[in-house]
């Protein structure tokens, strides 16, 4: 596993990042409580000072969440950059230790891609994982637990929304993952053709084969482009779908709340 190459100091940064994510989620989920308190104060004829006090608390939560998010991003970037540097060094040392027979099992283009594109992808995945992938389940579980003691209707609507998101993500991943796997091979092919043209530039010019090399590169480049477009088109469905589900969840929460208030009747009666 790649994360086993992290050093103790970097694991410490990961632990601090996770703690900051918990703090960020807590502050984000505290903002609706302040909004509810402000609404109650206004509807019950509270004073401006009371509204200002709750508003300052909500503002403090917003700035605290922002500070935690920035700190998490900085730590995640440092951990990811350190890990990628170490992986490149380990890969270089490993390749240097190969025998001639072992070297023949790898193409130069493949080794270039492994040490550049692949490690960059790992770096981005680690950086995003410490921010988004860690935060998403914490936020979902915490929010569900927070509303679970309010009304079963809200819990049910949230569960349906989470199930819908899981279905959308699963369907998109089913179509996208094979294309992303193919990207690695296609990137190797582009690197191979480019390197072939650069190292053999004198031969290419001597035989007047520039157009042939251009067509060869265009074919490899177009194949990679088409594969990327296909994968990104499938991925483009995810964000609108997730936004639609979350918007429908917000509408359902308001509708259920209005229904519960209406069913309870007038509190003054």
XYZ file of C-alpha atoms in Angstrom:
269
model
C 0.000 0.000 0.000
C 1.330 3.412 -0.981
C 0.497 5.097 2.327
C 2.882 2.787 4.191
C 5.713 4.885 2.761
C 4.617 7.873 4.854
C 6.997 8.851 7.633
C 5.887 9.309 11.283
C 5.941 13.100 10.969
C 3.696 12.890 7.917
C 1.320 10.535 9.735
C 1.178 13.215 12.419
C 0.129 15.764 9.784
C -2.511 13.316 8.550
C -3.883 12.951 12.092
C -3.989 16.733 12.538
C -5.703 17.080 9.146
C -8.391 14.562 10.127
C -8.913 16.393 13.436
C -9.286 19.677 11.538
C -11.801 18.022 9.208
C -13.855 16.990 12.261
C -13.659 20.580 13.521
C -14.690 21.896 10.115
C -17.693 19.562 9.957
C -18.729 20.553 13.486
C -18.546 24.252 12.628
C -20.401 23.778 9.329
C -23.224 21.901 11.045
C -23.400 24.511 13.811
C -24.312 27.285 11.369
C -27.902 26.016 10.798
C -28.408 26.006 14.587
C -27.491 29.691 14.733
C -29.808 30.406 11.796
C -32.625 28.609 13.591
C -31.930 30.587 16.757
C -31.983 33.875 14.824
C -35.289 32.927 13.193
C -36.775 32.090 16.592
C -35.566 35.380 18.076
C -37.064 37.391 15.214
C -40.428 35.592 15.267
C -40.746 35.912 19.055
C -39.921 39.625 19.112
C -36.356 39.402 20.402
C -33.987 42.348 20.599
C -31.383 43.409 18.061
C -28.646 42.591 20.567
C -29.833 38.989 20.747
C -29.828 38.694 16.956
C -26.370 40.276 16.807
C -25.026 37.835 19.384
C -26.241 34.816 17.422
C -25.024 36.382 14.177
C -21.527 36.874 15.566
C -21.493 33.246 16.670
C -22.504 32.134 13.182
C -19.824 34.380 11.654
C -17.214 32.903 13.992
C -18.219 29.394 12.887
C -17.897 30.397 9.231
C -14.413 31.888 9.684
C -13.367 28.957 11.873
C -14.475 26.512 9.184
C -12.565 28.516 6.567
C -9.397 28.516 8.683
C -9.680 24.767 9.292
C -10.197 24.153 5.573
C -7.130 26.216 4.603
C -4.962 24.515 7.244
C -6.144 21.083 6.095
C -5.333 21.959 2.487
C -1.817 23.106 3.373
C -1.082 19.975 5.402
C -2.555 17.695 2.739
C -0.440 19.371 0.052
C 2.711 18.956 2.135
C 2.027 15.268 2.824
C 1.199 14.579 -0.831
C 4.286 16.413 -2.134
C 6.601 14.634 0.313
C 5.115 11.252 -0.571
C 5.436 11.852 -4.316
C 9.059 12.941 -3.944
C 9.830 9.765 -1.982
C 8.036 7.567 -4.525
C 10.051 9.054 -7.393
C 13.266 8.453 -5.499
C 12.276 4.867 -4.688
C 11.266 4.206 -8.280
C 14.568 5.572 -9.596
C 16.578 3.442 -7.182
C 14.483 0.388 -8.044
C 14.976 0.834 -11.779
C 18.707 1.357 -11.277
C 18.896 -2.018 -9.525
C 17.301 -3.903 -12.440
C 19.347 -6.328 -14.485
C 19.481 -5.926 -18.298
C 16.916 -8.711 -18.680
C 14.540 -6.984 -16.265
C 15.003 -3.635 -17.993
C 13.973 -5.222 -21.289
C 10.563 -5.920 -19.756
C 9.813 -2.185 -19.576
C 9.690 0.369 -22.337
C 11.309 3.766 -21.881
C 7.961 5.462 -22.477
C 6.374 3.360 -19.718
C 9.098 4.251 -17.210
C 8.749 7.946 -18.067
C 4.991 7.784 -17.519
C 5.369 5.876 -14.240
C 7.775 8.483 -12.822
C 5.849 11.549 -14.004
C 2.156 11.175 -14.771
C 1.389 8.269 -12.417
C 3.105 9.777 -9.397
C 1.440 13.126 -10.100
C -1.930 11.354 -10.087
C -1.059 9.730 -6.756
C -0.067 13.123 -5.348
C -3.384 14.653 -6.407
C -5.337 11.678 -5.045
C -3.664 11.923 -1.624
C -4.144 15.693 -1.450
C -7.810 15.493 -2.432
C -8.408 12.420 -0.304
C -7.335 14.130 2.905
C -9.772 16.959 2.180
C -12.788 15.612 0.290
C -12.819 11.835 0.702
C -12.252 12.081 4.467
C -14.749 14.910 4.942
C -17.639 13.455 2.923
C -18.424 10.387 5.091
C -17.837 12.326 8.320
C -20.224 15.051 7.193
C -22.842 12.550 6.016
C -22.799 10.436 9.191
C -22.705 13.458 11.508
C -25.582 15.166 9.688
C -27.703 12.007 9.743
C -27.060 11.512 13.460
C -27.910 15.147 14.106
C -31.313 14.957 12.454
C -32.113 11.403 13.553
C -33.533 12.621 16.872
C -35.666 15.297 15.211
C -38.097 13.356 13.037
C -38.044 9.990 11.307
C -39.340 11.634 8.119
C -36.176 13.748 7.852
C -34.020 10.706 8.493
C -35.889 8.750 5.816
C -35.536 11.517 3.231
C -31.815 11.801 3.976
C -31.379 8.033 3.665
C -33.132 8.085 0.278
C -30.864 10.925 -0.875
C -27.733 9.063 0.250
C -28.935 5.913 -1.533
C -29.587 7.907 -4.710
C -26.085 9.413 -4.549
C -24.552 5.970 -4.104
C -26.444 4.673 -7.146
C -25.349 7.640 -9.278
C -21.709 7.297 -8.221
C -21.775 3.526 -8.768
C -23.217 3.817 -12.285
C -20.745 6.547 -13.266
C -17.782 4.589 -11.886
C -18.924 1.494 -13.799
C -18.508 3.350 -17.087
C -15.551 5.560 -16.139
C -13.079 3.208 -14.431
C -12.274 1.133 -17.563
C -11.582 4.322 -19.501
C -9.320 5.710 -16.795
C -7.380 2.452 -16.744
C -6.899 2.694 -20.505
C -5.553 6.242 -20.161
C -2.293 4.901 -18.716
C -1.597 2.731 -21.754
C -2.571 5.502 -24.169
C -0.303 7.972 -22.362
C 2.544 5.478 -22.700
C 1.822 5.305 -26.419
C 1.934 9.102 -26.832
C 5.215 9.260 -24.932
C 6.624 6.431 -27.047
C 5.737 8.124 -30.345
C 7.051 11.495 -29.164
C 10.325 10.024 -27.954
C 10.673 8.010 -31.151
C 10.339 11.192 -33.196
C 12.814 13.142 -31.050
C 15.521 10.488 -30.871
C 15.257 9.680 -34.575
C 14.805 13.216 -35.870
C 17.840 12.985 -38.188
C 16.633 9.743 -39.745
C 13.123 11.162 -40.115
C 14.446 14.206 -41.941
C 16.848 12.169 -44.040
C 13.995 10.035 -45.387
C 11.581 12.988 -45.545
C 9.186 11.168 -43.192
C 7.886 14.180 -41.274
C 4.318 13.731 -42.508
C 4.359 10.039 -41.578
C 5.525 10.868 -38.038
C 2.910 13.604 -37.749
C 0.152 11.193 -38.769
C 1.489 8.629 -36.322
C 1.467 11.160 -33.477
C -1.974 12.467 -34.455
C -3.372 8.934 -34.302
C -1.958 8.334 -30.808
C -2.979 11.806 -29.641
C -6.526 11.525 -31.005
C -6.972 8.112 -29.402
C -5.952 9.516 -26.015
C -8.135 12.598 -26.536
C -11.201 10.543 -27.460
C -10.721 8.311 -24.424
C -10.353 11.345 -22.122
C -13.427 13.003 -23.609
C -15.438 9.818 -23.169
C -14.386 9.520 -19.520
C -14.982 13.208 -18.773
C -18.404 13.174 -20.441
C -19.414 10.347 -18.139
C -17.944 12.178 -15.147
C -19.773 15.381 -16.110
C -23.056 13.721 -15.162
C -21.951 13.291 -11.551
C -21.918 16.898 -10.323
C -25.323 17.908 -11.804
C -26.827 14.693 -10.456
C -25.363 15.255 -6.990
C -26.495 18.896 -7.009
C -30.002 17.866 -8.060
C -30.217 15.242 -5.321
C -29.013 17.703 -2.670
C -31.440 20.377 -3.896
C -34.319 17.905 -3.796
C -33.231 16.893 -0.297
C -33.332 20.535 0.825
C -36.809 20.925 -0.652
C -37.973 17.740 1.054
C -36.619 18.947 4.403
C -38.567 22.219 4.100
C -41.693 20.417 2.892
C -41.547 17.875 5.712
C -40.924 20.648 8.234
C -43.927 22.603 6.976
C -46.060 19.455 7.096
C -44.996 18.681 10.673
C -45.716 22.241 11.786
C -49.105 22.147 10.091
C -49.914 18.788 11.663
C -48.947 19.997 15.112
C -51.411 22.829 14.839
C -51.105 26.329 16.223
C -48.929 26.234 19.387
C -50.892 29.147 20.855
C -54.178 27.294 20.682
